[in-house]
mmCIF file of C-alpha atoms and ligand atoms in Angstrom:
data_model
loop_
_atom_site.group_PDB
_atom_site.id
_atom_site.type_symbol
_atom_site.label_atom_id
_atom_site.label_comp_id
_atom_site.label_asym_id
_atom_site.label_seq_id
_atom_site.Cartn_x
_atom_site.Cartn_y
_atom_site.Cartn_z
ATOM 1 C CA MET A 21 118.149 -122.407 46.576
ATOM 2 C CA ARG A 22 120.228 -122.767 49.718
ATOM 3 C CA ARG A 23 118.544 -124.662 52.519
ATOM 4 C CA VAL A 24 118.028 -123.292 56.012
ATOM 5 C CA PHE A 25 117.071 -125.232 59.140
ATOM 6 C CA SER A 26 116.380 -123.949 62.599
ATOM 7 C CA GLY A 27 114.620 -125.140 65.712
ATOM 8 C CA ILE A 28 112.966 -123.680 68.767
ATOM 9 C CA GLN A 29 111.849 -125.399 71.943
ATOM 10 C CA PRO A 30 108.113 -125.498 72.673
ATOM 11 C CA SER A 31 108.285 -123.118 75.607
ATOM 12 C CA GLY A 32 104.781 -121.763 74.897
ATOM 13 C CA GLU A 33 104.398 -118.227 73.683
ATOM 14 C CA LEU A 34 107.303 -116.542 71.868
ATOM 15 C CA HIS A 35 108.941 -113.675 73.732
ATOM 16 C CA LEU A 36 110.988 -110.643 72.853
ATOM 17 C CA GLY A 37 114.273 -112.509 73.241
ATOM 18 C CA ASN A 38 113.322 -115.379 70.913
ATOM 19 C CA TYR A 39 111.874 -112.921 68.480
ATOM 20 C CA LEU A 40 114.921 -110.639 68.248
ATOM 21 C CA GLY A 41 117.460 -113.421 68.679
ATOM 22 C CA ALA A 42 116.122 -115.808 66.076
ATOM 23 C CA VAL A 43 112.590 -115.669 64.753
ATOM 24 C CA ARG A 44 112.748 -112.226 63.141
ATOM 25 C CA ASN A 45 115.684 -113.539 61.195
ATOM 26 C CA TRP A 46 113.722 -116.647 60.182
ATOM 27 C CA VAL A 47 110.904 -114.511 58.846
ATOM 28 C CA ASP A 48 113.354 -112.573 56.654
ATOM 29 C CA MET A 49 115.066 -115.722 55.405
ATOM 30 C CA GLN A 50 111.845 -117.220 54.065
ATOM 31 C CA ASN A 51 112.034 -114.952 51.046
ATOM 32 C CA GLU A 52 115.468 -116.058 49.998
ATOM 33 C CA TYR A 53 115.989 -119.617 51.126
ATOM 34 C CA ASP A 54 114.376 -123.015 51.275
ATOM 35 C CA CYS A 55 113.471 -122.926 54.970
ATOM 36 C CA PHE A 56 112.618 -125.655 57.470
ATOM 37 C CA PHE A 57 111.525 -124.482 60.921
ATOM 38 C CA CYS A 58 111.000 -127.060 63.609
ATOM 39 C CA ILE A 59 109.440 -127.037 67.069
ATOM 40 C CA VAL A 60 111.898 -129.282 68.883
ATOM 41 C CA ASP A 61 109.836 -131.167 71.444
ATOM 42 C CA TYR A 62 112.363 -133.998 71.828
ATOM 43 C CA HIS A 63 114.883 -131.406 72.971
ATOM 44 C CA ALA A 64 112.408 -130.036 75.491
ATOM 45 C CA ILE A 65 112.257 -133.335 77.385
ATOM 46 C CA THR A 66 115.985 -133.302 78.210
ATOM 47 C CA GLN A 67 115.246 -131.094 81.209
ATOM 48 C CA ASP A 68 112.500 -131.144 83.805
ATOM 49 C CA TYR A 69 109.188 -130.516 82.093
ATOM 50 C CA GLU A 70 105.535 -131.173 82.756
ATOM 51 C CA ALA A 71 104.112 -133.835 80.444
ATOM 52 C CA ALA A 72 100.635 -132.292 80.606
ATOM 53 C CA LYS A 73 101.999 -128.989 79.302
ATOM 54 C CA LEU A 74 104.050 -130.251 76.366
ATOM 55 C CA HIS A 75 101.171 -130.512 73.909
ATOM 56 C CA PRO A 76 99.563 -127.098 74.662
ATOM 57 C CA ARG A 77 102.977 -125.418 74.641
ATOM 58 C CA THR A 78 103.830 -126.960 71.300
ATOM 59 C CA LEU A 79 100.582 -125.629 69.889
ATOM 60 C CA ASP A 80 101.167 -122.182 71.432
ATOM 61 C CA MET A 81 104.605 -122.043 69.880
ATOM 62 C CA ALA A 82 103.166 -122.930 66.459
ATOM 63 C CA VAL A 83 100.561 -120.192 66.844
ATOM 64 C CA SER A 84 103.214 -117.665 67.914
ATOM 65 C CA LEU A 85 105.515 -118.511 65.009
ATOM 66 C CA LEU A 86 102.716 -118.190 62.486
ATOM 67 C CA ALA A 87 101.555 -114.945 64.112
ATOM 68 C CA ALA A 88 105.091 -113.524 63.998
ATOM 69 C CA GLY A 89 105.234 -114.080 60.256
ATOM 70 C CA ILE A 90 106.338 -117.632 59.482
ATOM 71 C CA ASP A 91 104.498 -118.339 56.255
ATOM 72 C CA PRO A 92 103.622 -122.002 55.612
ATOM 73 C CA GLU A 93 103.481 -121.292 51.881
ATOM 74 C CA ARG A 94 107.137 -120.365 51.874
ATOM 75 C CA ALA A 95 108.613 -122.315 54.782
ATOM 76 C CA VAL A 96 108.082 -125.807 56.160
ATOM 77 C CA LEU A 97 106.875 -125.526 59.769
ATOM 78 C CA PHE A 98 106.612 -128.770 61.710
ATOM 79 C CA VAL A 99 106.945 -130.555 65.037
ATOM 80 C CA GLN A 100 110.110 -132.623 65.523
ATOM 81 C CA SER A 101 108.415 -135.682 67.039
ATOM 82 C CA HIS A 102 106.120 -135.931 64.003
ATOM 83 C CA VAL A 103 109.078 -136.933 61.849
ATOM 84 C CA LEU A 104 110.540 -140.090 63.378
ATOM 85 C CA GLU A 105 113.788 -139.895 61.436
ATOM 86 C CA HIS A 106 115.131 -137.191 63.786
ATOM 87 C CA THR A 107 115.651 -139.623 66.629
ATOM 88 C CA GLU A 108 116.797 -142.354 64.278
ATOM 89 C CA LEU A 109 119.602 -140.246 62.811
ATOM 90 C CA ALA A 110 120.489 -138.973 66.292
ATOM 91 C CA TRP A 111 121.174 -142.560 67.363
ATOM 92 C CA VAL A 112 123.344 -143.125 64.323
ATOM 93 C CA PHE A 113 125.291 -139.972 65.130
ATOM 94 C CA THR A 114 125.963 -141.045 68.713
ATOM 95 C CA THR A 115 128.206 -143.694 67.158
ATOM 96 C CA VAL A 116 130.505 -141.102 65.576
ATOM 97 C CA THR A 117 130.467 -138.510 68.378
ATOM 98 C CA PRO A 118 133.219 -138.530 71.011
ATOM 99 C CA ILE A 119 131.836 -138.184 74.558
ATOM 100 C CA GLY A 120 134.629 -135.723 75.348
ATOM 101 C CA GLU A 121 133.255 -133.285 72.781
ATOM 102 C CA LEU A 122 129.798 -133.449 74.338
ATOM 103 C CA GLU A 123 131.130 -132.933 77.852
ATOM 104 C CA ARG A 124 132.961 -129.846 76.682
ATOM 105 C CA MET A 125 129.777 -128.017 75.539
ATOM 106 C CA THR A 126 129.167 -124.866 77.583
ATOM 107 C CA GLN A 127 125.416 -125.358 77.655
ATOM 108 C CA PHE A 128 125.828 -128.921 78.914
ATOM 109 C CA LYS A 129 128.246 -127.793 81.614
ATOM 110 C CA ASP A 130 125.858 -125.049 82.769
ATOM 111 C CA LYS A 131 122.783 -127.231 82.815
ATOM 112 C CA SER A 132 124.419 -130.299 84.336
ATOM 113 C CA ARG A 133 126.010 -128.271 87.126
ATOM 114 C CA ARG A 134 122.533 -127.550 88.445
ATOM 115 C CA GLN A 135 121.599 -131.227 88.554
ATOM 116 C CA GLU A 136 122.250 -134.008 91.002
ATOM 117 C CA SER A 137 122.168 -136.765 88.461
ATOM 118 C CA VAL A 138 123.084 -135.910 84.890
ATOM 119 C CA LEU A 139 121.105 -137.795 82.263
ATOM 120 C CA ALA A 140 122.425 -139.107 78.970
ATOM 121 C CA GLY A 141 119.707 -137.186 77.100
ATOM 122 C CA LEU A 142 121.138 -133.876 78.255
ATOM 123 C CA LEU A 143 124.625 -134.932 77.175
ATOM 124 C CA ASN A 144 123.309 -136.043 73.793
ATOM 125 C CA TYR A 145 121.241 -132.924 73.178
ATOM 126 C CA PRO A 146 123.677 -131.562 70.554
ATOM 127 C CA VAL A 147 123.692 -134.919 68.742
ATOM 128 C CA LEU A 148 119.937 -134.642 68.236
ATOM 129 C CA GLN A 149 120.437 -131.069 67.115
ATOM 130 C CA ALA A 150 122.972 -132.262 64.523
ATOM 131 C CA ALA A 151 120.466 -134.828 63.294
ATOM 132 C CA ASP A 152 117.783 -132.131 62.962
ATOM 133 C CA VAL A 153 119.862 -130.075 60.590
ATOM 134 C CA LEU A 154 121.719 -132.798 58.689
ATOM 135 C CA LEU A 155 118.581 -134.818 57.996
ATOM 136 C CA TYR A 156 117.659 -132.006 55.604
ATOM 137 C CA LYS A 157 121.258 -131.420 54.478
ATOM 138 C CA ALA A 158 120.745 -127.778 55.399
ATOM 139 C CA GLN A 159 123.664 -125.419 54.786
ATOM 140 C CA MET A 160 122.614 -122.566 57.055
ATOM 141 C CA VAL A 161 121.381 -122.465 60.613
ATOM 142 C CA PRO A 162 120.036 -119.144 61.918
ATOM 143 C CA VAL A 163 120.508 -119.123 65.695
ATOM 144 C CA GLY A 164 121.599 -116.962 68.594
ATOM 145 C CA GLU A 165 125.295 -116.888 69.351
ATOM 146 C CA ASP A 166 124.895 -119.308 72.292
ATOM 147 C CA GLN A 167 124.299 -122.067 69.722
ATOM 148 C CA VAL A 168 127.464 -121.559 67.698
ATOM 149 C CA GLN A 169 129.329 -124.213 69.673
ATOM 150 C CA HIS A 170 126.600 -126.745 68.908
ATOM 151 C CA ILE A 171 126.891 -125.943 65.229
ATOM 152 C CA GLU A 172 130.633 -126.424 65.294
ATOM 153 C CA LEU A 173 130.084 -129.848 66.842
ATOM 154 C CA MET A 174 127.462 -130.578 64.176
ATOM 155 C CA ARG A 175 130.095 -129.847 61.523
ATOM 156 C CA GLU A 176 132.455 -132.259 63.202
ATOM 157 C CA ILE A 177 129.764 -134.952 63.322
ATOM 158 C CA ALA A 178 129.131 -134.436 59.608
ATOM 159 C CA ARG A 179 132.865 -134.736 58.896
ATOM 160 C CA LYS A 180 133.260 -137.878 60.990
ATOM 161 C CA TRP A 181 130.249 -139.588 59.422
ATOM 162 C CA ASN A 182 131.320 -138.573 55.921
ATOM 163 C CA ALA A 183 134.851 -139.849 56.497
ATOM 164 C CA ARG A 184 133.546 -143.284 57.376
ATOM 165 C CA TYR A 185 130.528 -143.676 55.137
ATOM 166 C CA GLY A 186 130.565 -141.262 52.233
ATOM 167 C CA GLU A 187 132.673 -138.198 51.520
ATOM 168 C CA GLY A 188 130.515 -135.163 50.777
ATOM 169 C CA PHE A 189 127.224 -136.776 51.807
ATOM 170 C CA PHE A 190 126.405 -134.343 54.604
ATOM 171 C CA PRO A 191 127.249 -130.664 54.117
ATOM 172 C CA GLU A 192 128.931 -128.771 56.960
ATOM 173 C CA PRO A 193 126.311 -126.257 58.046
ATOM 174 C CA GLN A 194 127.172 -122.642 58.845
ATOM 175 C CA PRO A 195 125.623 -120.614 61.630
ATOM 176 C CA ALA A 196 123.801 -117.476 60.417
ATOM 177 C CA ILE A 197 123.812 -114.837 63.150
ATOM 178 C CA THR A 198 122.624 -111.369 62.401
ATOM 179 C CA HIS A 199 121.837 -110.095 65.864
ATOM 180 C CA ALA A 200 125.116 -111.232 67.282
ATOM 181 C CA ARG A 201 124.830 -109.567 70.648
ATOM 182 C CA ARG A 202 122.931 -111.404 73.336
ATOM 183 C CA ILE A 203 119.513 -110.025 74.114
ATOM 184 C CA ILE A 204 119.734 -109.175 77.798
ATOM 185 C CA GLY A 205 116.581 -109.449 79.899
ATOM 186 C CA LEU A 206 114.721 -106.573 81.539
ATOM 187 C CA ASP A 207 116.620 -107.371 84.754
ATOM 188 C CA GLY A 208 119.697 -106.047 82.937
ATOM 189 C CA GLN A 209 121.557 -109.272 83.751
ATOM 190 C CA ALA A 210 120.578 -112.632 82.343
ATOM 191 C CA LYS A 211 119.653 -113.696 78.830
ATOM 192 C CA MET A 212 115.937 -113.160 78.267
ATOM 193 C CA SER A 213 113.857 -116.140 79.214
ATOM 194 C CA LYS A 214 110.318 -116.852 80.130
ATOM 195 C CA SER A 215 111.313 -118.773 83.251
ATOM 196 C CA LEU A 216 113.242 -115.764 84.605
ATOM 197 C CA ASP A 217 110.266 -113.478 83.916
ATOM 198 C CA ASN A 218 112.620 -110.851 82.477
ATOM 199 C CA THR A 219 110.997 -110.568 79.072
ATOM 200 C CA ILE A 220 107.841 -109.569 77.185
ATOM 201 C CA GLY A 221 105.606 -112.023 75.323
ATOM 202 C CA ILE A 222 104.822 -111.182 71.704
ATOM 203 C CA ASN A 223 101.106 -111.500 72.371
ATOM 204 C CA GLU A 224 101.012 -109.064 75.280
ATOM 205 C CA SER A 225 98.825 -105.982 75.225
ATOM 206 C CA ALA A 226 100.276 -102.451 75.296
ATOM 207 C CA GLU A 227 99.359 -102.200 79.006
ATOM 208 C CA SER A 228 101.047 -105.423 79.864
ATOM 209 C CA ILE A 229 104.167 -104.465 77.858
ATOM 210 C CA TRP A 230 104.324 -101.287 79.930
ATOM 211 C CA GLN A 231 103.963 -103.230 83.192
ATOM 212 C CA HIS A 232 107.093 -105.176 82.229
ATOM 213 C CA LEU A 233 109.078 -102.204 80.967
ATOM 214 C CA ARG A 234 108.374 -99.766 83.772
ATOM 215 C CA PRO A 235 110.530 -101.522 86.404
ATOM 216 C CA ALA A 236 113.221 -102.602 83.886
ATOM 217 C CA VAL A 237 116.842 -101.987 84.861
ATOM 218 C CA THR A 238 118.617 -99.081 83.115
ATOM 219 C CA ASP A 239 122.086 -97.526 83.489
ATOM 220 C CA PRO A 240 122.789 -98.302 87.175
ATOM 221 C CA ALA A 241 124.792 -95.065 87.552
ATOM 222 C CA ARG A 242 121.699 -93.025 86.795
ATOM 223 C CA VAL A 243 119.874 -92.707 90.096
ATOM 224 C CA LYS A 244 117.948 -89.444 89.783
ATOM 225 C CA LYS A 245 116.253 -88.048 86.708
ATOM 226 C CA SER A 246 118.744 -85.170 86.714
ATOM 227 C CA ASP A 247 121.758 -87.530 86.515
ATOM 228 C CA PRO A 248 123.151 -87.760 83.004
ATOM 229 C CA GLY A 249 123.218 -91.346 81.773
ATOM 230 C CA THR A 250 125.419 -93.466 79.523
ATOM 231 C CA PRO A 251 123.240 -95.023 76.817
ATOM 232 C CA GLU A 252 125.847 -97.707 76.049
ATOM 233 C CA LYS A 253 125.422 -99.009 79.582
ATOM 234 C CA CYS A 254 121.650 -99.163 79.343
ATOM 235 C CA ASN A 255 119.704 -102.187 78.189
ATOM 236 C CA ILE A 256 116.680 -100.055 77.302
ATOM 237 C CA TYR A 257 118.882 -98.158 74.871
ATOM 238 C CA SER A 258 120.031 -101.412 73.300
ATOM 239 C CA LEU A 259 116.384 -102.439 72.867
ATOM 240 C CA HIS A 260 115.672 -99.106 71.170
ATOM 241 C CA GLN A 261 118.225 -100.146 68.579
ATOM 242 C CA HIS A 262 116.028 -103.068 67.626
ATOM 243 C CA PHE A 263 112.725 -101.211 67.531
ATOM 244 C CA SER A 264 113.272 -97.513 66.852
ATOM 245 C CA PRO A 265 114.261 -95.710 63.660
ATOM 246 C CA GLU A 266 117.745 -94.189 63.426
ATOM 247 C CA GLU A 267 116.758 -90.579 64.302
ATOM 248 C CA MET A 268 114.896 -91.800 67.352
ATOM 249 C CA ILE A 269 117.900 -93.819 68.518
ATOM 250 C CA GLN A 270 120.069 -90.716 68.278
ATOM 251 C CA GLU A 271 117.515 -88.614 70.099
ATOM 252 C CA VAL A 272 117.252 -91.203 72.875
ATOM 253 C CA ALA A 273 121.050 -91.215 73.313
ATOM 254 C CA GLU A 274 121.206 -87.434 73.370
ATOM 255 C CA LYS A 275 118.335 -87.071 75.857
ATOM 256 C CA CYS A 276 119.952 -89.675 78.105
ATOM 257 C CA ARG A 277 123.426 -88.077 78.091
ATOM 258 C CA THR A 278 122.014 -84.623 78.860
ATOM 259 C CA ALA A 279 119.419 -85.873 81.358
ATOM 260 C CA GLY A 280 116.782 -84.294 79.113
ATOM 261 C CA TRP A 281 114.630 -87.360 79.538
ATOM 262 C CA GLY A 282 114.208 -89.544 82.576
ATOM 263 C CA CYS A 283 114.418 -93.307 82.139
ATOM 264 C CA LEU A 284 110.637 -93.565 82.256
ATOM 265 C CA ASP A 285 110.305 -91.184 79.301
ATOM 266 C CA CYS A 286 112.697 -93.315 77.345
ATOM 267 C CA LYS A 287 110.826 -96.496 78.283
ATOM 268 C CA LYS A 288 107.496 -94.945 77.256
ATOM 269 C CA VAL A 289 108.758 -94.407 73.730
ATOM 270 C CA LEU A 290 110.242 -97.891 73.564
ATOM 271 C CA GLY A 291 107.020 -99.420 74.900
ATOM 272 C CA GLU A 292 105.024 -97.764 72.141
ATOM 273 C CA LYS A 293 107.396 -99.079 69.484
ATOM 274 C CA ILE A 294 107.283 -102.616 70.867
ATOM 275 C CA ALA A 295 103.500 -102.506 71.161
ATOM 276 C CA ALA A 296 103.208 -101.291 67.562
ATOM 277 C CA THR A 297 105.466 -104.122 66.333
ATOM 278 C CA PHE A 298 103.623 -106.778 68.313
ATOM 279 C CA ALA A 299 100.034 -105.561 67.722
ATOM 280 C CA PRO A 300 99.595 -107.372 64.388
ATOM 281 C CA PHE A 301 101.109 -110.552 65.898
ATOM 282 C CA ARG A 302 98.609 -110.401 68.709
ATOM 283 C CA GLU A 303 95.750 -110.033 66.291
ATOM 284 C CA ARG A 304 96.873 -112.919 64.085
ATOM 285 C CA ALA A 305 97.473 -115.132 67.115
ATOM 286 C CA ALA A 306 93.915 -114.525 68.325
ATOM 287 C CA GLU A 307 92.570 -115.500 64.905
ATOM 288 C CA LEU A 308 94.617 -118.688 64.860
ATOM 289 C CA ARG A 309 93.585 -119.634 68.370
ATOM 290 C CA ALA A 310 89.968 -119.313 67.339
ATOM 291 C CA ASP A 311 90.630 -121.682 64.436
ATOM 292 C CA PRO A 312 92.948 -124.449 65.679
ATOM 293 C CA GLU A 313 92.034 -126.743 62.769
ATOM 294 C CA THR A 314 93.963 -124.410 60.452
ATOM 295 C CA VAL A 315 97.034 -124.707 62.671
ATOM 296 C CA PHE A 316 96.766 -128.521 62.803
ATOM 297 C CA GLU A 317 96.517 -128.643 59.024
ATOM 298 C CA ILE A 318 99.629 -126.455 58.653
ATOM 299 C CA LEU A 319 101.593 -128.728 61.012
ATOM 300 C CA ARG A 320 100.323 -131.871 59.293
ATOM 301 C CA ASP A 321 101.348 -130.554 55.915
ATOM 302 C CA GLY A 322 104.695 -129.366 57.315
ATOM 303 C CA ALA A 323 105.438 -132.797 58.774
ATOM 304 C CA ASP A 324 104.567 -134.446 55.439
ATOM 305 C CA ARG A 325 106.910 -132.178 53.524
ATOM 306 C CA ALA A 326 109.696 -132.615 56.082
ATOM 307 C CA ARG A 327 109.217 -136.391 56.197
ATOM 308 C CA ALA A 328 109.589 -136.699 52.441
ATOM 309 C CA VAL A 329 113.120 -135.291 52.696
ATOM 310 C CA ALA A 330 113.980 -137.047 55.960
ATOM 311 C CA GLU A 331 112.955 -140.487 54.675
ATOM 312 C CA GLU A 332 115.133 -140.120 51.619
ATOM 313 C CA THR A 333 118.172 -139.100 53.692
ATOM 314 C CA MET A 334 117.677 -141.996 56.114
ATOM 315 C CA ARG A 335 117.256 -144.486 53.284
ATOM 316 C CA GLU A 336 120.655 -143.454 51.931
ATOM 317 C CA VAL A 337 122.217 -143.360 55.392
ATOM 318 C CA ARG A 338 121.117 -146.940 56.129
ATOM 319 C CA GLU A 339 122.305 -148.103 52.746
ATOM 320 C CA ARG A 340 125.737 -146.511 53.088
ATOM 321 C CA MET A 341 126.105 -147.921 56.568
ATOM 322 C CA GLY A 342 125.356 -151.437 55.372
ATOM 323 C CA PHE A 343 122.015 -152.158 57.016
ATOM 324 C CA MET A 344 119.788 -154.940 55.702
ATOM 325 C CA PRO A 345 117.054 -153.065 53.795
ATOM 326 C CA ALA A 346 113.733 -153.272 55.613
ATOM 327 C CA ASP A 347 111.676 -152.798 52.456
ATOM 328 C CA GLN A 348 113.111 -156.054 51.099
ATOM 329 C CA TYR A 349 113.389 -158.217 54.185
ATOM 330 C CA ALA A 350 110.837 -156.972 56.676
ATOM 331 C CA ARG A 351 107.402 -155.458 57.035
ATOM 332 C CA ARG A 352 107.728 -151.930 58.326
HETATM 333 N N1 LIG B 402 119.311 -125.889 70.766
HETATM 334 C C1 LIG B 402 118.546 -124.874 70.100
HETATM 335 C C2 LIG B 402 118.250 -123.743 71.109
HETATM 336 O O1 LIG B 402 118.190 -123.981 72.283
HETATM 337 C C3 LIG B 402 117.248 -125.413 69.559
HETATM 338 C C4 LIG B 402 117.487 -126.364 68.429
HETATM 339 C C5 LIG B 402 117.256 -127.699 68.395
HETATM 340 C C6 LIG B 402 117.999 -126.018 67.153
HETATM 341 N N2 LIG B 402 117.548 -128.216 67.188
HETATM 342 C C7 LIG B 402 118.017 -127.220 66.405
HETATM 343 C C8 LIG B 402 118.443 -124.828 66.584
HETATM 344 C C9 LIG B 402 118.509 -127.247 65.106
HETATM 345 C C10 LIG B 402 118.940 -124.868 65.298
HETATM 346 C C11 LIG B 402 118.960 -126.068 64.560
HETATM 347 O O2 LIG B 402 118.043 -122.628 70.685
#
């Protein structure tokens, strides 16, 4: 079975953007592949964060992922910092990664532009990401299209390491993108993110979903209800494509072009579809929150299963790189 690895930062509750952009895909992949899904807390500390919130957000993310359909019987779900080999391999990889490649990364350029002093951790973010995936020798990485550049760099890191220490040892992972288009936020502008408050959480009630949808930006050319709209220019229409059945999508387009429906009518229908999709998630999340011990046990078991693979990879990596074996010469 082909192996899949993906990661998500512990930003707390999952939202519509994460769900459509990545997690829905993860849930589908569990049936076909050997999946490892990781809550990447070491990545989260590369930008300003509140230490007191890291732990509860990590737990919330685990609850959200389980509620959205990640099944611990079929996939390994774990927290990055619980498997020490991630940071160990990341260090090794810094020694085969050209700084120029890291400085070229779009995400690094965007994030560092907003900062007065740029930290090495931010620069090395993609090196840690390469370690995440390659530690498990995963071949496929389901991500949003903004991560494709990081995966290309990961392939280069694998090639460089292999060239020096063992041809064919690390596979070159492929990105797996099904929902290629970016999920635009309800502001009609930026990528959906919790910090921009332009999204909907997967555990929100129908009322709260409506509160977010009602003011959402639609086709800017459509000012009055009687103005005909252009569905292709409307973000609500693009969200319909993710939640509504084919006939509904056609009806929505038709009613928009002919001004048969106002934008609010269209949003109402979308809101119902989103609420219906998220209702079971909300229910499962409430159950899990009432029983945190079950979640801890899932994460403990996930870390054990991940560690078993990670330890084996690192043992071989150290051996190929010529390190003095700790199990013979030291107490670990
Ligand atoms: N950088 C990814 C993101 O922001 C998160 C991530 C970290 C990741 N490690 C990973 C994704 C490994 C895929 C594989 O979405």
